[in-house]
Coordinates of C-alpha atoms in Angstrom, one line a residue:
M1 CA 123.7 -4.2 -118.9
K2 CA 124.4 -7.7 -120.1
V3 CA 123.2 -8.6 -123.6
I4 CA 121.3 -11.8 -123.6
K5 CA 121.3 -14.1 -126.7
Y6 CA 119.5 -17.3 -127.5
S7 CA 122.8 -19.3 -127.3
D8 CA 123.1 -18.3 -123.6
H9 CA 120.0 -20.5 -122.9
L10 CA 120.9 -23.4 -125.2
D11 CA 120.7 -25.8 -122.3
T12 CA 117.1 -24.9 -121.7
A13 CA 116.0 -24.6 -125.2
F14 CA 114.4 -28.1 -125.2
M15 CA 112.9 -28.2 -121.8
I16 CA 110.1 -30.7 -121.3
D17 CA 106.7 -29.0 -121.0
K18 CA 105.3 -29.2 -117.5
D19 CA 101.8 -30.2 -118.8
S20 CA 101.0 -33.9 -118.6
S21 CA 100.4 -35.9 -121.7
S22 CA 96.8 -36.3 -120.7
S23 CA 96.3 -32.5 -120.5
K24 CA 97.9 -32.2 -124.0
L25 CA 95.5 -34.8 -125.3
I26 CA 92.5 -33.0 -123.8
N27 CA 93.6 -29.7 -125.4
K28 CA 94.1 -31.3 -128.8
M29 CA 90.7 -33.1 -128.6
G30 CA 89.1 -29.7 -127.7
K31 CA 90.7 -28.1 -130.7
L32 CA 89.6 -30.9 -133.0
T33 CA 86.1 -30.7 -131.6
I34 CA 85.9 -27.0 -132.4
V35 CA 87.3 -27.5 -135.9
F36 CA 84.9 -30.4 -136.6
F37 CA 82.0 -28.4 -135.3
L38 CA 82.8 -25.4 -137.4
Q39 CA 83.3 -27.7 -140.5
F40 CA 79.9 -29.3 -139.9
L41 CA 78.2 -25.9 -139.3
L42 CA 79.7 -24.3 -142.3
G43 CA 79.2 -27.3 -144.5
A44 CA 75.5 -27.5 -143.5
C45 CA 75.0 -23.8 -144.1
T46 CA 76.6 -24.1 -147.5
T47 CA 74.5 -27.1 -148.5
L48 CA 71.2 -26.1 -147.0
N49 CA 71.0 -22.3 -147.5
F50 CA 67.9 -21.0 -149.2
N51 CA 69.6 -19.9 -152.4
N52 CA 71.0 -23.5 -152.9
Y53 CA 67.7 -25.1 -152.0
T54 CA 65.8 -23.2 -154.7
Q55 CA 66.5 -21.8 -158.1
K56 CA 65.2 -18.9 -160.1
L57 CA 64.1 -19.8 -163.6
K58 CA 63.2 -17.5 -166.6
V59 CA 60.0 -18.7 -168.3
S60 CA 58.5 -17.5 -171.6
S61 CA 55.9 -18.9 -174.0
T62 CA 54.3 -18.3 -177.4
P63 CA 51.7 -17.0 -177.0
K64 CA 52.6 -15.2 -173.8
G65 CA 50.4 -14.9 -170.7
A66 CA 50.4 -18.6 -169.7
D67 CA 50.1 -19.7 -166.1
V68 CA 53.1 -21.8 -164.9
Y69 CA 52.5 -24.7 -162.4
Y70 CA 55.1 -26.6 -160.4
E71 CA 54.0 -29.8 -158.6
G72 CA 50.3 -28.7 -159.0
E73 CA 50.9 -25.2 -157.5
K74 CA 50.8 -22.0 -159.6
V75 CA 54.3 -20.3 -159.4
G76 CA 54.1 -17.6 -162.0
K77 CA 53.1 -16.3 -165.4
T78 CA 54.9 -16.0 -168.7
P79 CA 57.0 -14.0 -169.4
G80 CA 58.6 -13.7 -166.0
Y81 CA 60.8 -15.4 -163.4
I82 CA 59.8 -18.2 -161.0
R83 CA 61.6 -19.7 -158.0
I84 CA 61.2 -23.5 -157.5
R85 CA 62.8 -26.2 -155.4
R86 CA 65.8 -27.9 -156.9
N87 CA 65.5 -31.6 -157.7
R88 CA 67.1 -34.2 -159.9
E89 CA 63.9 -34.6 -161.9
S90 CA 61.1 -32.0 -162.2
S91 CA 58.6 -30.7 -164.7
L92 CA 56.5 -27.5 -165.3
E93 CA 53.0 -27.2 -166.7
F94 CA 52.0 -24.3 -168.9
K95 CA 48.3 -23.4 -169.1
K96 CA 46.6 -20.8 -171.2
E97 CA 42.9 -20.4 -172.1
G98 CA 42.3 -21.5 -175.7
Q99 CA 45.6 -23.4 -175.9
R100 CA 46.5 -27.0 -175.1
L101 CA 48.2 -27.9 -171.8
K102 CA 51.9 -28.2 -172.2
T103 CA 54.1 -30.2 -169.8
H104 CA 57.8 -29.4 -170.0
E105 CA 60.4 -31.8 -168.5
L106 CA 63.2 -29.8 -166.9
E107 CA 66.8 -30.9 -167.8
T108 CA 69.3 -30.9 -164.9
A109 CA 73.0 -30.9 -164.5
Y110 CA 75.3 -31.5 -161.5
R111 CA 76.7 -28.4 -159.9
W112 CA 80.4 -29.3 -159.7
T113 CA 81.6 -26.0 -158.3
D114 CA 78.7 -25.3 -155.8
S115 CA 78.3 -28.8 -154.6
F116 CA 81.4 -30.9 -155.2
V117 CA 84.1 -28.2 -154.7
M118 CA 82.4 -26.3 -151.9
N119 CA 81.8 -29.4 -149.9
L120 CA 85.4 -30.6 -150.6
I121 CA 86.7 -27.5 -148.8
F122 CA 85.3 -28.9 -145.5
G123 CA 87.5 -31.9 -145.5
A124 CA 86.1 -34.8 -143.5
M125 CA 82.6 -33.4 -143.7
A126 CA 82.6 -33.4 -147.5
P127 CA 80.8 -36.8 -147.9
V128 CA 78.0 -35.6 -145.6
G129 CA 77.5 -32.5 -147.8
W130 CA 77.6 -34.6 -151.0
L131 CA 75.0 -37.0 -149.6
I132 CA 72.7 -34.2 -148.6
D133 CA 73.1 -32.5 -152.0
F134 CA 72.3 -35.7 -153.8
T135 CA 69.3 -36.8 -151.7
T136 CA 67.7 -33.4 -151.5
G137 CA 68.4 -32.4 -155.1
T138 CA 70.4 -29.2 -154.1
G139 CA 73.4 -30.6 -155.9
F140 CA 71.7 -30.1 -159.2
E141 CA 70.6 -27.1 -161.3
Y142 CA 68.0 -26.7 -164.0
E143 CA 69.1 -25.9 -167.5
P144 CA 67.5 -22.9 -169.3
L145 CA 64.1 -23.6 -170.6
G146 CA 64.0 -21.5 -173.7
N147 CA 60.7 -20.4 -175.2
V148 CA 57.8 -22.9 -174.7
Q149 CA 55.5 -23.3 -177.8
L150 CA 51.8 -23.5 -176.8
G151 CA 50.0 -22.7 -180.1
D152 CA 50.6 -23.0 -183.8
R153 CA 52.4 -19.7 -184.1
K154 CA 56.2 -20.1 -184.1
T155 CA 56.9 -16.5 -183.2
E156 CA 55.1 -13.7 -181.5
K157 CA 55.8 -10.0 -182.0
W158 CA 55.7 -8.2 -178.6
P159 CA 53.8 -4.9 -178.9
E160 CA 56.0 -2.0 -178.0
K161 CA 53.7 -0.9 -175.2
D162 CA 54.6 -4.1 -173.3
W163 CA 58.3 -3.3 -173.4
I164 CA 60.2 -2.3 -170.2
I165 CA 63.8 -1.3 -171.2
A166 CA 66.9 -0.9 -169.0
I167 CA 70.3 0.4 -170.1
A168 CA 73.4 -1.5 -169.1
P169 CA 76.4 0.8 -168.2
P170 CA 78.2 1.2 -171.6
L171 CA 81.4 -0.7 -171.7
S172 CA 84.3 1.7 -171.6
N173 CA 87.6 2.4 -169.9
D174 CA 86.2 5.8 -168.8
V175 CA 83.5 5.0 -166.2
L176 CA 82.3 8.6 -165.8
A177 CA 82.0 9.2 -169.5
S178 CA 80.1 5.9 -169.7
D179 CA 77.5 7.3 -167.3
Q180 CA 77.1 10.5 -169.3
V181 CA 76.6 8.6 -172.6
A182 CA 74.1 6.2 -170.9
S183 CA 72.0 9.2 -170.0
F184 CA 72.1 10.4 -173.6
L185 CA 71.1 6.9 -174.8
E186 CA 68.1 7.0 -172.4
K187 CA 66.7 10.0 -174.2
K188 CA 67.4 8.3 -177.5
L189 CA 65.4 5.3 -176.5
M190 CA 62.5 7.4 -175.3
N191 CA 62.3 9.1 -178.7
T192 CA 62.7 5.9 -180.7
Y193 CA 60.2 3.8 -178.7
P194 CA 57.6 6.3 -177.4
E195 CA 55.2 3.6 -176.3
A196 CA 57.7 1.6 -174.3
E197 CA 58.7 2.3 -170.7
V198 CA 62.4 3.2 -170.4
K199 CA 63.8 2.8 -166.9
P200 CA 65.7 5.9 -165.6
Y201 CA 69.4 5.1 -165.9
Q202 CA 70.2 6.9 -162.6
E203 CA 68.1 4.3 -160.8
T204 CA 69.0 1.1 -162.7
K205 CA 72.7 1.7 -162.7
L206 CA 72.6 1.2 -158.9
R207 CA 71.4 -2.3 -159.4
F208 CA 74.4 -2.9 -161.8
I209 CA 76.7 -1.5 -159.2
D210 CA 75.2 -3.8 -156.5
Y211 CA 76.2 -6.8 -158.7
E212 CA 79.5 -5.0 -159.6
L213 CA 78.6 -5.2 -163.3
D214 CA 79.1 -1.5 -164.0
E215 CA 82.5 -2.0 -165.6
F216 CA 82.2 -5.5 -167.2
D217 CA 81.2 -7.0 -170.5
M218 CA 77.7 -8.5 -169.9
T219 CA 78.4 -11.4 -172.3
E220 CA 81.1 -12.7 -169.9
V221 CA 78.8 -13.0 -166.8
D222 CA 77.3 -16.3 -165.8
R223 CA 73.6 -17.0 -166.4
E224 CA 72.6 -17.2 -162.8
T225 CA 74.0 -13.8 -162.0
L226 CA 72.3 -12.3 -165.0
D227 CA 68.9 -13.9 -164.0
D228 CA 69.2 -12.4 -160.6
L229 CA 70.0 -9.0 -162.1
Y230 CA 67.1 -9.1 -164.6
Y231 CA 64.8 -10.2 -161.8
D232 CA 65.8 -7.2 -159.7
L233 CA 65.5 -4.8 -162.6
G234 CA 62.0 -6.0 -163.5
V235 CA 62.5 -5.4 -167.3
T236 CA 61.7 -7.1 -170.6
H237 CA 64.5 -5.6 -172.7
L238 CA 68.1 -4.6 -172.1
L239 CA 70.3 -2.3 -174.2
T240 CA 74.0 -3.2 -174.0
T241 CA 76.6 -1.0 -175.8
E242 CA 80.3 -0.4 -176.0
L243 CA 81.9 3.1 -176.4
V244 CA 84.5 3.3 -179.2
G245 CA 86.5 6.1 -180.7
L246 CA 86.2 8.4 -177.7
D247 CA 89.7 9.8 -178.5
H248 CA 88.9 10.3 -182.2
K249 CA 86.7 12.5 -184.3
S250 CA 83.9 9.9 -184.6
P251 CA 83.0 8.6 -181.1
R252 CA 80.0 6.2 -181.1
A253 CA 78.0 3.7 -179.1
L254 CA 77.7 0.2 -180.6
G255 CA 75.5 -2.5 -179.3
E256 CA 72.1 -4.2 -179.4
L257 CA 68.6 -4.1 -177.9
K258 CA 67.6 -7.6 -176.7
N259 CA 64.5 -9.3 -175.4
I260 CA 65.8 -11.0 -172.2
Y261 CA 62.9 -13.6 -172.2
T262 CA 63.1 -14.8 -175.8
D263 CA 66.8 -14.0 -176.2
E264 CA 65.9 -12.4 -179.5
K265 CA 67.7 -9.3 -180.8
E266 CA 65.2 -6.5 -181.5
R267 CA 67.7 -4.4 -183.4
D268 CA 71.4 -3.4 -183.7
F269 CA 72.2 -0.2 -182.0
K270 CA 74.6 2.4 -183.4
V271 CA 74.6 6.0 -182.2
Y272 CA 77.2 8.5 -183.3
L273 CA 78.1 11.0 -180.6
D274 CA 78.9 14.6 -181.0
P275 CA 82.6 15.1 -180.3
D276 CA 82.0 18.4 -178.7
V277 CA 79.5 16.8 -176.2
I278 CA 82.0 14.1 -175.4
T279 CA 84.7 16.7 -174.8
S280 CA 82.5 18.7 -172.5
I281 CA 81.5 15.7 -170.4
R282 CA 85.0 14.3 -169.8
P283 CA 85.7 14.5 -166.1
D284 CA 88.4 16.5 -164.5
F285 CA 91.2 15.2 -162.3
W286 CA 89.1 15.4 -159.1
D287 CA 86.2 13.5 -160.7
R288 CA 88.5 10.7 -161.7
T289 CA 90.2 10.6 -158.3
T290 CA 87.0 10.3 -156.4
S291 CA 85.8 7.6 -158.8
M292 CA 88.9 5.6 -158.1
L293 CA 88.6 6.0 -154.4
A294 CA 85.1 4.7 -154.5
D295 CA 86.4 1.4 -155.8
L296 CA 88.6 1.1 -152.7
V297 CA 85.8 1.2 -150.2
P298 CA 85.7 -2.1 -148.2
N299 CA 82.8 -4.3 -149.2
S300 CA 83.3 -7.2 -146.7
I301 CA 83.8 -8.0 -143.1
T302 CA 85.9 -11.0 -142.4
F303 CA 86.6 -13.3 -139.4
D304 CA 89.8 -15.4 -139.6
L305 CA 89.7 -18.9 -138.2
Q306 CA 93.3 -19.8 -137.8
A307 CA 94.2 -23.5 -138.0
N308 CA 98.0 -23.1 -137.6
N309 CA 99.9 -20.2 -136.0
Q310 CA 103.6 -19.6 -136.0
F311 CA 105.2 -16.6 -134.4
E312 CA 109.0 -16.2 -134.6
L313 CA 111.6 -13.7 -133.3
L314 CA 114.9 -13.4 -135.1
F315 CA 117.9 -12.5 -133.0
T316 CA 120.8 -10.6 -134.5
D317 CA 123.0 -13.7 -134.3
G318 CA 120.6 -15.4 -136.8
T319 CA 118.7 -17.6 -134.2
L320 CA 115.0 -18.0 -134.5
I321 CA 112.9 -18.2 -131.3
P322 CA 109.4 -19.7 -131.7
G323 CA 106.5 -18.2 -129.8
T324 CA 103.5 -20.4 -128.9
Y325 CA 100.0 -19.0 -129.0
Q326 CA 98.3 -19.7 -125.7
A327 CA 94.6 -20.0 -124.8
S328 CA 92.7 -19.6 -121.6
S329 CA 91.1 -22.7 -120.2
G330 CA 87.8 -24.0 -121.3
F331 CA 85.8 -24.2 -124.5
L332 CA 85.7 -20.4 -125.1
G333 CA 89.5 -20.2 -124.6
E334 CA 90.0 -22.6 -127.5
V335 CA 87.6 -20.6 -129.6
Y336 CA 89.4 -17.4 -129.0
K337 CA 92.6 -19.1 -130.0
I338 CA 91.2 -20.1 -133.4
I339 CA 89.5 -16.8 -134.1
G340 CA 92.6 -14.8 -134.5
S341 CA 91.4 -11.6 -136.1
F342 CA 88.6 -9.8 -137.9
G343 CA 88.5 -6.8 -140.2
L344 CA 87.3 -5.1 -143.3
T345 CA 88.5 -5.8 -146.9
S346 CA 87.5 -5.7 -150.5
L347 CA 86.4 -9.0 -152.1
R348 CA 85.9 -9.8 -155.7
P349 CA 82.2 -10.3 -156.4
Q350 CA 80.6 -13.6 -157.2
K351 CA 80.8 -13.7 -161.0
V352 CA 81.8 -16.9 -162.8
R353 CA 83.5 -15.9 -166.1
K354 CA 83.4 -17.9 -169.3
R355 CA 87.2 -17.8 -169.4
I356 CA 90.1 -17.6 -167.0
G357 CA 91.1 -14.0 -166.3
L358 CA 94.0 -12.2 -164.6
V359 CA 93.1 -9.4 -162.2
F360 CA 95.3 -6.6 -160.9
R361 CA 93.9 -4.2 -158.4
F362 CA 94.5 -2.4 -155.1
V363 CA 93.0 -3.8 -151.9
P364 CA 92.4 -2.0 -148.6
L365 CA 93.2 -3.6 -145.3
F366 CA 91.6 -2.8 -141.9
Q367 CA 92.3 -5.5 -139.4
F368 CA 92.2 -6.1 -135.6
G369 CA 93.8 -9.1 -134.0
F370 CA 94.6 -10.5 -130.5
G371 CA 96.8 -13.3 -129.2
T372 CA 98.5 -14.5 -126.1
I373 CA 102.1 -15.7 -126.8
N374 CA 104.5 -17.6 -124.6
F375 CA 108.2 -18.2 -125.3
K376 CA 108.9 -21.4 -123.4
S377 CA 112.2 -22.0 -125.2
L378 CA 113.8 -19.0 -123.5
S379 CA 114.2 -19.7 -119.8
A380 CA 114.4 -16.0 -118.8
I381 CA 110.7 -15.4 -119.8
E382 CA 109.3 -19.0 -120.0
R383 CA 106.6 -18.2 -117.5
T384 CA 105.7 -14.9 -119.0
N385 CA 102.6 -14.5 -121.2
F386 CA 102.5 -11.7 -123.6
D387 CA 99.0 -10.4 -124.6
W388 CA 99.3 -8.8 -128.0
Y389 CA 96.6 -6.4 -129.3
K390 CA 97.1 -5.1 -132.8
I391 CA 95.3 -3.0 -135.3
S392 CA 96.5 -2.4 -138.9
F393 CA 95.3 -0.5 -141.9
G394 CA 96.9 -0.1 -145.3
L395 CA 96.5 -0.4 -149.0
G396 CA 98.4 -2.7 -151.4
P397 CA 98.3 -4.4 -154.8
Q398 CA 96.6 -7.7 -155.4
L399 CA 97.3 -10.1 -158.3
G400 CA 94.4 -12.5 -158.8
L401 CA 93.2 -15.3 -161.1
E402 CA 89.5 -15.7 -161.7
T403 CA 88.5 -19.3 -162.6
H404 CA 85.3 -21.4 -162.8
I405 CA 85.9 -22.8 -159.3
G406 CA 86.9 -19.6 -157.5
Y407 CA 89.4 -16.7 -157.1
F408 CA 93.1 -17.2 -156.4
Y409 CA 95.0 -14.2 -155.2
F410 CA 98.3 -12.9 -153.9
N411 CA 98.4 -9.7 -151.7
L412 CA 101.4 -7.5 -150.9
T413 CA 100.3 -4.9 -148.4
P414 CA 102.3 -2.1 -146.7
A415 CA 100.3 -1.0 -143.6
Y416 CA 100.5 1.0 -140.5
N417 CA 100.3 -1.1 -137.3
F418 CA 99.6 0.0 -133.8
S419 CA 100.3 -2.7 -131.1
I420 CA 99.9 -3.0 -127.4
I421 CA 101.7 -5.8 -125.5
D422 CA 100.7 -6.5 -122.0
F423 CA 102.7 -9.1 -120.0
D424 CA 102.3 -10.8 -116.6
I425 CA 105.5 -12.1 -115.0
A426 CA 104.5 -15.2 -113.0
D427 CA 106.0 -16.0 -109.6
T428 CA 108.0 -12.8 -109.4
D429 CA 107.9 -9.4 -107.6
Q430 CA 108.4 -7.6 -110.9
G431 CA 104.6 -7.5 -111.6
D432 CA 102.8 -6.6 -114.8
G433 CA 104.0 -4.4 -117.6
S434 CA 102.7 -2.9 -120.9
V435 CA 104.3 -1.3 -124.0
S436 CA 102.8 0.2 -127.1
A437 CA 104.1 1.5 -130.4
G438 CA 103.0 2.3 -133.9
R439 CA 105.1 1.2 -136.9
L440 CA 104.9 0.6 -140.7
I441 CA 104.8 -3.1 -141.4
G442 CA 104.5 -5.4 -144.4
A443 CA 102.1 -8.3 -145.0
T444 CA 101.8 -10.9 -147.7
E445 CA 98.9 -13.3 -148.2
V446 CA 98.3 -16.2 -150.6
G447 CA 94.8 -17.5 -150.8
Y448 CA 91.8 -19.0 -152.5
S449 CA 88.3 -17.4 -152.3
V450 CA 84.9 -18.7 -153.2
F451 CA 81.3 -17.6 -152.4
A452 CA 79.1 -20.1 -150.6
T453 CA 76.1 -17.7 -151.3
R454 CA 75.8 -14.3 -152.8
R455 CA 76.6 -12.8 -149.3
F456 CA 78.9 -15.3 -147.6
N457 CA 82.4 -16.0 -148.7
L458 CA 85.0 -18.5 -147.7
S459 CA 88.8 -18.1 -148.1
L460 CA 91.7 -20.4 -147.5
F461 CA 94.8 -18.4 -146.8
V462 CA 98.4 -18.3 -145.6
R463 CA 99.4 -14.9 -144.3
T464 CA 102.8 -13.6 -143.1
V465 CA 103.1 -10.3 -141.2
F466 CA 106.5 -8.8 -140.8
A467 CA 106.1 -6.8 -137.6
S468 CA 108.5 -4.3 -136.0
P469 CA 111.0 -6.0 -133.6
N470 CA 111.3 -2.7 -131.6
I471 CA 108.2 -3.2 -129.6
W472 CA 109.1 -6.8 -128.8
T473 CA 112.6 -5.7 -127.8
T474 CA 111.1 -3.2 -125.4
A475 CA 108.7 -5.8 -124.0
F476 CA 111.5 -8.4 -123.5
E477 CA 113.7 -5.8 -121.8
N478 CA 111.0 -4.7 -119.5
A479 CA 110.0 -8.2 -118.6
T480 CA 113.6 -9.5 -118.0
G481 CA 115.5 -6.3 -117.0
T482 CA 118.1 -7.3 -119.5
E483 CA 119.1 -5.9 -122.8
I484 CA 118.5 -8.0 -125.9
E485 CA 119.1 -7.7 -129.6
L486 CA 116.2 -8.6 -132.0
E487 CA 116.3 -8.1 -135.8
E488 CA 112.9 -9.3 -137.0
A489 CA 109.4 -10.3 -135.7
R490 CA 107.5 -12.6 -138.1
D491 CA 103.9 -13.8 -137.6
T492 CA 102.8 -16.6 -140.0
F493 CA 99.4 -18.2 -139.8
A494 CA 97.1 -20.2 -142.1
G495 CA 93.4 -20.9 -141.8
I496 CA 89.9 -20.2 -143.1
S497 CA 88.4 -16.7 -143.4
L498 CA 84.7 -16.2 -143.2
G499 CA 83.5 -13.1 -145.1
F500 CA 80.2 -11.3 -145.3
Y501 CA 79.8 -9.4 -148.5
F502 CA 77.9 -6.1 -148.6
P503 CA 78.3 -4.4 -152.0
E504 CA 75.9 -1.6 -150.8
A505 CA 78.9 0.3 -149.4
R506 CA 80.6 0.5 -152.8
T507 CA 77.2 1.3 -154.4
W508 CA 76.8 4.3 -152.1
A509 CA 80.4 5.5 -152.6
S510 CA 80.1 5.2 -156.4
Q511 CA 76.9 7.1 -156.4
Q512 CA 78.4 9.9 -154.4
S513 CA 81.5 10.1 -156.7
R514 CA 79.4 10.1 -159.9
D515 CA 76.6 12.5 -158.9

């Protein structure tokens, strides 16, 4: 058989596309319309979603038990949490029998990350989002109120019977030992404060896992996330501790018990732990392995909206042949061209840290993609469309940078890929064909990720997949009846990924591994 090379078709490499200029213009306008529509839809969802429209506020007063009113409507009671509409200027009224009425003006601040940066992502639609945020007040957030003074007393001692205490997972590099020590601290609190209600740790730890706060220093988590957590826990006090000296003769838990409403420390907490008990609760190899595997459970489903696709085949003589992604006619055809793939992955949770932090972790990959590719620069197959179905799964390292405005990351993922390529040879008697193969591949991705809400995530990415050239070699040979020599197949695309975050999957897996 004759070996066909790209240079054999140099005279046809720059053939004029048979589509008219008007058809190209219509196709481009269709793509721009879809992108503009998606930008408007996503920008509107980001600006007007319920969590942005309202804000949860912690309210407390001295004396406690005051009714809280917002715009003439009762919204809660102190101490507790209320949810009110965001605005540039607002006030709360505190009323309690026997005390004077107190009107508290709320201080506000512009939400640079959630309003300015999030709307900036949507390009041409950014001014619309900024205008909506400013006029509706969703671009502002209320500052913490602090304790509101109603009477003459400056302080008020909370009776122990009104306490509801939760235990935060003790900070430690040994998660399983942390759980065991927390159970010990639960019994210690019940003995120390017999009149208080101590929430069972086995129940409250699931809430911490939901927020992925089971392995982090609580002092480094942003206020809004903590307020959401406290609201879900339904407690008045929180015990935070750190385990030290686990590898020495004097292991201990150090921390503090704090009133979450007044932000006052009730007492320092120092508990010495029996070394024999610590030794007996240290997990074996299997326990540690299952705990690590639980952290690799995917927690997000993603849909990739591809703005720019570039598929290239590298011949052995060093020549690159570009492939063009095609779309069927009509509006839906253009949509299918933009939505290039969907899959499961693991996202970093929405936690804004007080300082920039480096992250190294392993990320799973489960992805399905589809595309129709044409190689018009190669005359032998210029009228052949290749439908490429691909599914990949793998696990690889991720290097990330957490900042105030989002999460920057770089992935390097080895994966197993199974592909099916169907081709239809136009205007010939050769008919249709299909090839399939499974191979190990490599993928790299650079991106920026930010949460629009607690559930919805947006990522800007550039991804390169180094596919196996063997399946394309077979497809070309079957389509042309001629032997070819390919060295590499490379698929590079950039775009926006929409993610739906469901931490419940990791919560369940962590519970199974720890029980």
